[in-house]
Short mmCIF file of C-alpha atoms in Angstrom, two decimals:
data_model
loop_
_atom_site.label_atom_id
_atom_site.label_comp_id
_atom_site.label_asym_id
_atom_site.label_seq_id
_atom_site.Cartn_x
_atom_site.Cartn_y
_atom_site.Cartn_z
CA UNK V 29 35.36 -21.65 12.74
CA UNK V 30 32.94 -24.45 13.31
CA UNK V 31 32.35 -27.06 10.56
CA UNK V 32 29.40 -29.11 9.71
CA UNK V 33 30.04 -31.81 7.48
CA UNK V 34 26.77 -33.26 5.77
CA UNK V 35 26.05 -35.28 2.37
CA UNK V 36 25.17 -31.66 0.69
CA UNK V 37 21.59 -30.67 -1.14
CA UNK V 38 19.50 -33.71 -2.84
CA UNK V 39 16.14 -35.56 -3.94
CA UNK V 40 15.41 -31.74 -4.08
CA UNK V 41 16.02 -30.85 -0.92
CA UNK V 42 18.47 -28.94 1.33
CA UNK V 43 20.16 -32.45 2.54
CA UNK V 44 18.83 -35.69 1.86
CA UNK V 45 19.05 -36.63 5.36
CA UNK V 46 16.66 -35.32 7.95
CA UNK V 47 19.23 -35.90 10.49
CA UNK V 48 21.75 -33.34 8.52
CA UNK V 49 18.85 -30.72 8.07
CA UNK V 50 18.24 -31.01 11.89
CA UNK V 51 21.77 -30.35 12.08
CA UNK V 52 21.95 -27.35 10.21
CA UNK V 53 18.63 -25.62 11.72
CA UNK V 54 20.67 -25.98 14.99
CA UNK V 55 23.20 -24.32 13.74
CA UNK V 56 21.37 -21.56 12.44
CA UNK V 57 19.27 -21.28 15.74
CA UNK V 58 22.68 -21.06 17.67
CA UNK V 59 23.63 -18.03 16.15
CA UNK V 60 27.70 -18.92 15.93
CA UNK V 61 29.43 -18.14 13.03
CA UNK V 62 29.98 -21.92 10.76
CA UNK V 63 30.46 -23.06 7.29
CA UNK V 64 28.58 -26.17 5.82
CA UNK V 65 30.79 -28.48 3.94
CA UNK V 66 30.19 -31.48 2.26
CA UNK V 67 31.95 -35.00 4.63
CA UNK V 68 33.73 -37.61 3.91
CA UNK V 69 31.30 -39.96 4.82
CA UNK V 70 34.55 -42.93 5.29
CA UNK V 71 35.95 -40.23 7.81
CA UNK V 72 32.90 -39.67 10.04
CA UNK V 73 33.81 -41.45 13.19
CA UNK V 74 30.38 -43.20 13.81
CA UNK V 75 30.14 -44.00 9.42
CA UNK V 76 27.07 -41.32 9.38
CA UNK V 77 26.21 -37.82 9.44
CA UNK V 78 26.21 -34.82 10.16
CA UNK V 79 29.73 -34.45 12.32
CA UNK V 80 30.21 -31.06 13.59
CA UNK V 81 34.06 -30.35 14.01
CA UNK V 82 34.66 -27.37 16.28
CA UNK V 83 38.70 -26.98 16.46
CA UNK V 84 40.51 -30.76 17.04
CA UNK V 85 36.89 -32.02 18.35
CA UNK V 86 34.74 -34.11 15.83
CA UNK V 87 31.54 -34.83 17.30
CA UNK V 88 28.97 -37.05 15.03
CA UNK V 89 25.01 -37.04 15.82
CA UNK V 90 23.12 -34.58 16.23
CA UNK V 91 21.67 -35.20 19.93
CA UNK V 92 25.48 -34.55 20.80
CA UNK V 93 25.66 -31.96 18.45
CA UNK V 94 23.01 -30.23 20.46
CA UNK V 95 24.71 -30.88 23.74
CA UNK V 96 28.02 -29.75 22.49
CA UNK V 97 26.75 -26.35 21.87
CA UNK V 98 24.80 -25.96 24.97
CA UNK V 99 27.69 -27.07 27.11
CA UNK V 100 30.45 -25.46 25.71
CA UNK V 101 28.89 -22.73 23.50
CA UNK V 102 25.95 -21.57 26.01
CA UNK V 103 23.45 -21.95 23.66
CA UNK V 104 19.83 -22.21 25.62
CA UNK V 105 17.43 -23.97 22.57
CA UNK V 106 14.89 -24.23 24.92
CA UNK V 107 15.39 -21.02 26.50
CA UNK V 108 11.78 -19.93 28.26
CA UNK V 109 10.60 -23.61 28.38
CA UNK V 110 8.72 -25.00 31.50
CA UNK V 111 9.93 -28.38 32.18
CA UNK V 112 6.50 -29.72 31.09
CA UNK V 113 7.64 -28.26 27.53
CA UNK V 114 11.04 -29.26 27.69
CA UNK V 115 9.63 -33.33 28.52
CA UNK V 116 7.06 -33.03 25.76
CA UNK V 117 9.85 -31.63 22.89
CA UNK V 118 12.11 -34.24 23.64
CA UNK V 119 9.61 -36.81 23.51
CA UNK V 120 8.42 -35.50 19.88
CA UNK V 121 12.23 -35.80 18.66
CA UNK V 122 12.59 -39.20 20.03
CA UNK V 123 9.31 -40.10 18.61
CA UNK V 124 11.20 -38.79 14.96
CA UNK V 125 14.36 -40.21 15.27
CA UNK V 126 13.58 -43.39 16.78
CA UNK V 127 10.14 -44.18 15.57
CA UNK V 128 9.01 -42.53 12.53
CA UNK V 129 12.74 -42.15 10.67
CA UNK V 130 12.92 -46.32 10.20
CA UNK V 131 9.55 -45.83 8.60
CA UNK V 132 11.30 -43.03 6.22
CA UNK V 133 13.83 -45.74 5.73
CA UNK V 134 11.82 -48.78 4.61
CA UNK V 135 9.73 -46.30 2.42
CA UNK V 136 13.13 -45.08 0.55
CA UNK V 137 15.26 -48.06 0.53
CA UNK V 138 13.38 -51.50 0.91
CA UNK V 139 10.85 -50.07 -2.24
CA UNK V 140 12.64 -50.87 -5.68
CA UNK V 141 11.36 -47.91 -7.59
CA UNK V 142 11.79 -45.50 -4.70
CA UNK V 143 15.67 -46.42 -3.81
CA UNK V 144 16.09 -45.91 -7.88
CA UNK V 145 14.95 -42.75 -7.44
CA UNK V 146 16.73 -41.67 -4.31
CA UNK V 147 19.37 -43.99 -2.30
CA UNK V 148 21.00 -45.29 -5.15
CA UNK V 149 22.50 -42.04 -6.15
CA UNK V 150 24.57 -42.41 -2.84
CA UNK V 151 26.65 -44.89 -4.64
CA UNK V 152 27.48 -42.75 -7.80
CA UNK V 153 31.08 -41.98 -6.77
CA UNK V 154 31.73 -46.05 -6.02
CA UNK V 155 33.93 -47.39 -9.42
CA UNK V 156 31.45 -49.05 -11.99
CA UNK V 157 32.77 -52.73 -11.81
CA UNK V 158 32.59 -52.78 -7.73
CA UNK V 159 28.72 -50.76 -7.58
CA UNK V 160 26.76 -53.47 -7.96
CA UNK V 161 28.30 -55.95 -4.89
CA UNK V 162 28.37 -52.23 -2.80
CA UNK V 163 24.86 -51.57 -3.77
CA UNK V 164 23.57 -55.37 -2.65
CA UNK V 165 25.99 -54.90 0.67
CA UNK V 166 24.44 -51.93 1.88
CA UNK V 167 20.93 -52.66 1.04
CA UNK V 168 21.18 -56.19 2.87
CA UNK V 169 22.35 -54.51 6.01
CA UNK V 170 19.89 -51.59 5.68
CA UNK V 171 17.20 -54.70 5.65
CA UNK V 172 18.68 -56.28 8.38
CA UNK V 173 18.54 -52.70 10.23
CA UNK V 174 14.87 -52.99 9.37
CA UNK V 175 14.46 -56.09 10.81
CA UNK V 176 15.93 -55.87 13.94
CA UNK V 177 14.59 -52.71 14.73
CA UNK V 178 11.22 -54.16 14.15
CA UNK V 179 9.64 -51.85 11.52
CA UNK V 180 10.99 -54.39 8.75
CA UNK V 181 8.58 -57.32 10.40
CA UNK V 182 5.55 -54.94 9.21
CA UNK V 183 2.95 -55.00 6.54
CA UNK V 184 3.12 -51.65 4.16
CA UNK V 185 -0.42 -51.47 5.54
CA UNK V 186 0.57 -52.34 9.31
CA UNK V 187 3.71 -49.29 8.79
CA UNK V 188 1.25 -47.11 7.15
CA UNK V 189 -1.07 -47.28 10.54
CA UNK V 190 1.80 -46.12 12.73
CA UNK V 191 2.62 -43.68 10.23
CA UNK V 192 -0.21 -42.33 10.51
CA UNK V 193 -0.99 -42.66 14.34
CA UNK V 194 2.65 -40.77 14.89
CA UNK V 195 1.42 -37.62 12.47
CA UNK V 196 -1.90 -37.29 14.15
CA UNK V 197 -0.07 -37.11 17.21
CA UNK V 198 2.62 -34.66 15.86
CA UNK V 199 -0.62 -32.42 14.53
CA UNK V 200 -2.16 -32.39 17.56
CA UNK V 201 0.47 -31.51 19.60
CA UNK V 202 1.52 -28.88 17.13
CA UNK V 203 -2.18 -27.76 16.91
CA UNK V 204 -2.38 -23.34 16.05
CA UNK V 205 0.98 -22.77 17.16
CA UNK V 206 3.41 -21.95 14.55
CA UNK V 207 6.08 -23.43 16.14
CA UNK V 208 5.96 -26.50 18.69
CA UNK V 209 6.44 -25.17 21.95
CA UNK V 210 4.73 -21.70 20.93
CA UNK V 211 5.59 -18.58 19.26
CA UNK V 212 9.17 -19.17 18.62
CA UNK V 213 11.06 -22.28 17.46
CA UNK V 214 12.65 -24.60 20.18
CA UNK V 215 15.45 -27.32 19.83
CA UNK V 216 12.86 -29.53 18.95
CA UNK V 217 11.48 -27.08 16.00
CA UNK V 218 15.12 -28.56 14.35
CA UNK V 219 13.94 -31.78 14.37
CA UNK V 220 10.25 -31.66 13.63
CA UNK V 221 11.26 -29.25 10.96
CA UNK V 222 13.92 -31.71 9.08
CA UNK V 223 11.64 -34.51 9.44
CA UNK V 224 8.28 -32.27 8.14
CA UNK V 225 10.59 -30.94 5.39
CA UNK V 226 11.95 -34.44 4.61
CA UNK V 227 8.82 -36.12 4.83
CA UNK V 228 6.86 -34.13 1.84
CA UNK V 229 9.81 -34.77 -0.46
CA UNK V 230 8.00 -34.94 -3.87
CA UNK V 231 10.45 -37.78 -5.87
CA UNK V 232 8.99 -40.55 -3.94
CA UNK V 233 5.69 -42.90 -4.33
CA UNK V 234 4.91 -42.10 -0.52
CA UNK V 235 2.06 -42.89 0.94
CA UNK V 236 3.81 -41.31 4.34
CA UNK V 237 3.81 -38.28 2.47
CA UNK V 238 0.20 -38.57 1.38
CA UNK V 239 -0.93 -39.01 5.57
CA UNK V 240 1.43 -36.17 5.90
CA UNK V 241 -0.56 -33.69 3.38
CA UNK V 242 -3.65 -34.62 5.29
CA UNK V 243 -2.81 -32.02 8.17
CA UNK V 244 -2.80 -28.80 7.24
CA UNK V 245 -0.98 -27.44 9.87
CA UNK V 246 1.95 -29.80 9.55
CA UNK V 247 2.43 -28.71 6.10
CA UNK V 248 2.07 -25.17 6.53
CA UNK V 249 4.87 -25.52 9.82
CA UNK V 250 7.08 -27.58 7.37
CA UNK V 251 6.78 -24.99 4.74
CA UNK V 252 7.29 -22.09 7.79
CA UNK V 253 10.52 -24.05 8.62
CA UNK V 254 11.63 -24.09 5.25
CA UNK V 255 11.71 -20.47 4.78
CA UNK V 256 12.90 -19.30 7.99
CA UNK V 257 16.16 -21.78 7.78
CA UNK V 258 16.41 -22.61 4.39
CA UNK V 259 15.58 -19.13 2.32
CA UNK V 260 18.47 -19.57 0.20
CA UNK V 261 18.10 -23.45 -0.42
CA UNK V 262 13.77 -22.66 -1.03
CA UNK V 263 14.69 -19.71 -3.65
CA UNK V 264 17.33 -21.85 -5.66
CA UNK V 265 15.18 -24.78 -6.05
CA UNK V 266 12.85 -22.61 -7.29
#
């Protein structure tokens, strides 16, 4: 059976990565039998998650994730899809992944109070006497992740404007539908859906989160995506 190894439910939500919650929506969309186990985040072979192992194959991220399953699987997540569609979903998800989830990141880890609340509970299982140098290690490459990729060089007003520029975007381009390509979710429903979900997570000061509430229709998807993929996760929380 296939296996897909995330960092489990937390911050109150079904994975604190978006990346693992895109991971398991595809799963769910495929339709193939799988069980969700929490990694070994020392064993993943690119240090991050989600991996998918399907028999002696590991295969980390979950662009190749997506690939794997359409290659050797079948699985059509953009069945019905014009190519115009198809262009505009993948430009949404790399809009996500490679855009709007380093803005996730400085909110969560380069804000004192808001990695207290969240990150630093990564680094529970590290030995007492050792957390502390772990904790700095991480965080300094995490900045210098920021940095480099550009996001880090910003104001918190200058990242809030591109914040906000990349939801008005996702809102209009979302508009009445209920899912992003029309009546039925697409591949790219798995990651607008894990980064919606991820992105009204309530334990952080957030002003992301407070441009997010501003569209109504991006909540009410995020919310739409939560039931249909999380049920379980939604009714246990609650």
């Amino acid at each position: 059976m296939l296996e897909l190894h995330v960092f489990g439910p937390g911050f109150g939500q079904p994975d604190p990565s978006p990346f693992c919650m895109k991971g398991i929506i595809l799963m769910e969309m495929s339709g193939l039998p799988y069980k969700r186990l929490r990694g070994n985040l020392q064993k993943a072979p690119k240090g991050k998650f989600p991996v998918l192992r399907d028999g002696d194959e590991l295969i980390p991220d979950t662009s190749f994730i997506r690939l794997h399953l359409e290659q050797k699987h079948g699985i059509d997540f953009d069945k019905g899809l014009s190519a115009e569609q198809r262009g505009t979903a993948w430009a949404v998800e790399k809009m996500l992944e490679d855009h709007m989830y380093w803005l996730v990141v400085q909110e969560r880890w380069a804000n004192p109070a808001n990695f207290d609340r969240g990150p630093r509970r990564f680094f529970d299982a590290v030995p007492a006497p050792l957390r502390p140098l772990v904790v700095a290690m991480v965080k300094r490459q995490v900045r210098r992740n920021l940095h480099g990729n550009g996001i880090g060089r910003h104001s918190d007003a200058e990242r809030l404007v591109l914040a906000k520029r990349a939801l008005e975007a996702l809102a209009s381009i979302l508009g009445g539908n209920p899912y992003l390509t029309g009546p039925d979710p697409s591949g790219a429903d798995a990651t607008l859906g894990a980064f919606m979900i991820a992105g009204l997570c309530e334990i952080f000061d957030s002003p992301i989160r407070g441009a997010l509430l501003e569209h109504a229709n991006l909540v009410s998807y995020a919310g739409r995506m939560r039931e249909r993929y999380f049920k379980d996760e939604t009714a246990k929380a609650a």
